[in-house]
Amino acid sequence: MTPIASGTYVNATHYSYTFLCKACILADGTTFKASDATDTLGFAFSTAAPATPANHASALVHHASDGHFTANIAGAKSAKYDAWAALAVPGQAVTFRA
Ligand SMILES: *[C@@H]1O[C@H](CO)[C@@H](O)[C@H](O)[C@H]1NC(C)=O
């Protein structure tokens, strides 16, 4: 996943994380298909930070909440794919801002 800063924001009711996903669709059937209209994705979060946030190998605390949601894959497609993909900067730090 390569983040797109200009498509990433948070406000009082929504958050948006926009990213270029390369090689996300696998031919082995373990992911959704490009032709799928929707897919179910899961999430988990905690209010406690990892032991060492700067270290990607840091231990995580058990999540406080989890769930799943249906993603509208058909609605996520864009005729402006090339323009969006050009905004994805590898290694770019993305901050959620109101
Ligand atoms: C947050 O952003 C979404 C998407 O642009 C918008 O529909 C919604 O009204 C916004 N909420 C607030 C409280 O501004």
Short mmCIF file of C-alpha atoms and ligand atoms in Angstrom, two decimals:
data_model
loop_
_atom_site.label_atom_id
_atom_site.label_comp_id
_atom_site.label_asym_id
_atom_site.label_seq_id
_atom_site.Cartn_x
_atom_site.Cartn_y
_atom_site.Cartn_z
CA MET A 1 0.00 0.00 0.00
CA THR A 2 1.38 3.38 -1.00
CA PRO A 3 -0.43 6.28 0.68
CA ILE A 4 -1.96 9.24 -1.17
CA ALA A 5 -1.81 12.19 1.22
CA SER A 6 -4.31 14.35 -0.66
CA GLY A 7 -6.97 11.63 -0.31
CA THR A 8 -6.40 11.05 3.39
CA TYR A 9 -8.29 13.03 6.02
CA VAL A 10 -10.40 12.83 9.15
CA ASN A 11 -13.32 14.96 10.30
CA ALA A 12 -15.97 14.63 13.00
CA THR A 13 -17.85 11.83 11.23
CA HIS A 14 -15.58 10.26 8.61
CA TYR A 15 -12.05 9.22 7.90
CA SER A 16 -10.55 8.46 4.54
CA TYR A 17 -7.33 6.59 3.90
CA THR A 18 -6.53 6.58 0.20
CA PHE A 19 -3.72 4.43 -1.07
CA LEU A 20 -2.42 2.73 -4.17
CA CYS A 21 -2.62 -1.00 -3.66
CA LYS A 22 -0.19 -2.85 -5.92
CA ALA A 23 -0.31 -6.65 -6.19
CA CYS A 24 -3.26 -6.71 -3.79
CA ILE A 25 -5.32 -9.02 -5.98
CA LEU A 26 -3.83 -12.49 -6.01
CA ALA A 27 -4.59 -15.14 -8.59
CA ASP A 28 -4.72 -17.86 -5.92
CA GLY A 29 -8.22 -16.82 -4.86
CA THR A 30 -7.27 -15.61 -1.37
CA THR A 31 -8.27 -12.01 -2.19
CA PHE A 32 -11.21 -10.38 -3.90
CA LYS A 33 -11.42 -10.29 -7.68
CA ALA A 34 -11.15 -7.08 -9.71
CA SER A 35 -14.67 -7.81 -10.97
CA ASP A 36 -16.22 -8.12 -7.47
CA ALA A 37 -18.76 -5.43 -6.50
CA THR A 38 -18.10 -5.76 -2.75
CA ASP A 39 -15.90 -7.62 -0.29
CA THR A 40 -15.85 -8.02 3.47
CA LEU A 41 -12.85 -6.56 5.26
CA GLY A 42 -11.93 -6.78 8.94
CA PHE A 43 -10.39 -4.34 11.39
CA ALA A 44 -9.16 -4.20 14.97
CA PHE A 45 -7.96 -1.33 17.11
CA SER A 46 -6.71 -0.53 20.56
CA THR A 47 -6.40 2.63 22.63
CA ALA A 48 -3.03 1.38 23.93
CA ALA A 49 0.02 2.09 21.78
CA PRO A 50 2.47 -0.65 20.75
CA ALA A 51 5.37 -1.07 23.18
CA THR A 52 7.80 0.63 20.75
CA PRO A 53 5.77 2.51 18.10
CA ALA A 54 8.79 3.32 15.92
CA ASN A 55 9.66 -0.37 15.58
CA HIS A 56 7.43 -2.26 13.13
CA ALA A 57 8.33 -5.48 14.99
CA SER A 58 7.09 -4.09 18.32
CA ALA A 59 4.67 -6.16 20.35
CA LEU A 60 1.04 -5.16 20.01
CA VAL A 61 -1.42 -5.15 22.87
CA HIS A 62 -4.60 -7.14 22.42
CA HIS A 63 -7.17 -5.12 20.53
CA ALA A 64 -9.99 -3.39 22.38
CA SER A 65 -12.47 -3.70 19.55
CA ASP A 66 -12.82 -5.42 16.22
CA GLY A 67 -15.31 -5.95 13.49
CA HIS A 68 -15.86 -6.21 9.79
CA PHE A 69 -17.48 -4.16 7.10
CA THR A 70 -18.49 -4.49 3.49
CA ALA A 71 -16.29 -2.49 1.14
CA ASN A 72 -17.85 -1.11 -2.04
CA ILE A 73 -15.14 -2.20 -4.46
CA ALA A 74 -17.13 -1.22 -7.54
CA GLY A 75 -17.57 2.28 -6.09
CA ALA A 76 -13.85 2.56 -5.42
CA LYS A 77 -12.94 2.24 -9.08
CA SER A 78 -11.98 5.44 -10.85
CA ALA A 79 -11.58 6.41 -14.48
CA LYS A 80 -8.81 8.69 -13.16
CA TYR A 81 -6.71 5.74 -11.93
CA ASP A 82 -3.49 6.96 -13.58
CA ALA A 83 -3.85 10.44 -12.05
CA TRP A 84 -4.46 8.99 -8.56
CA ALA A 85 -1.62 6.47 -8.91
CA ALA A 86 0.78 9.31 -9.75
CA LEU A 87 -0.03 10.89 -6.35
CA ALA A 88 1.09 7.78 -4.44
CA VAL A 89 4.55 8.45 -3.04
CA PRO A 90 6.43 5.43 -1.61
CA GLY A 91 7.67 6.10 1.93
CA GLN A 92 5.49 9.20 2.27
CA ALA A 93 4.33 9.87 5.81
CA VAL A 94 0.58 10.42 5.96
CA THR A 95 -1.06 12.24 8.84
CA PHE A 96 -4.80 12.23 9.39
CA ARG A 97 -5.85 15.87 9.69
CA ALA A 98 -9.21 17.47 10.20
C1 LIG B 1 -16.79 14.56 6.63
O1 LIG B 1 -16.40 14.30 5.30
C2 LIG B 1 -17.38 13.62 4.54
C3 LIG B 1 -16.80 13.32 3.16
O2 LIG B 1 -16.37 14.48 2.52
C4 LIG B 1 -18.63 14.45 4.44
O3 LIG B 1 -19.63 13.75 3.73
C5 LIG B 1 -19.13 14.76 5.85
O4 LIG B 1 -20.24 15.63 5.79
C6 LIG B 1 -18.03 15.39 6.67
N1 LIG B 1 -18.49 15.55 8.06
C7 LIG B 1 -18.34 16.70 8.71
C8 LIG B 1 -18.87 16.70 10.12
O5 LIG B 1 -17.82 17.68 8.21
#
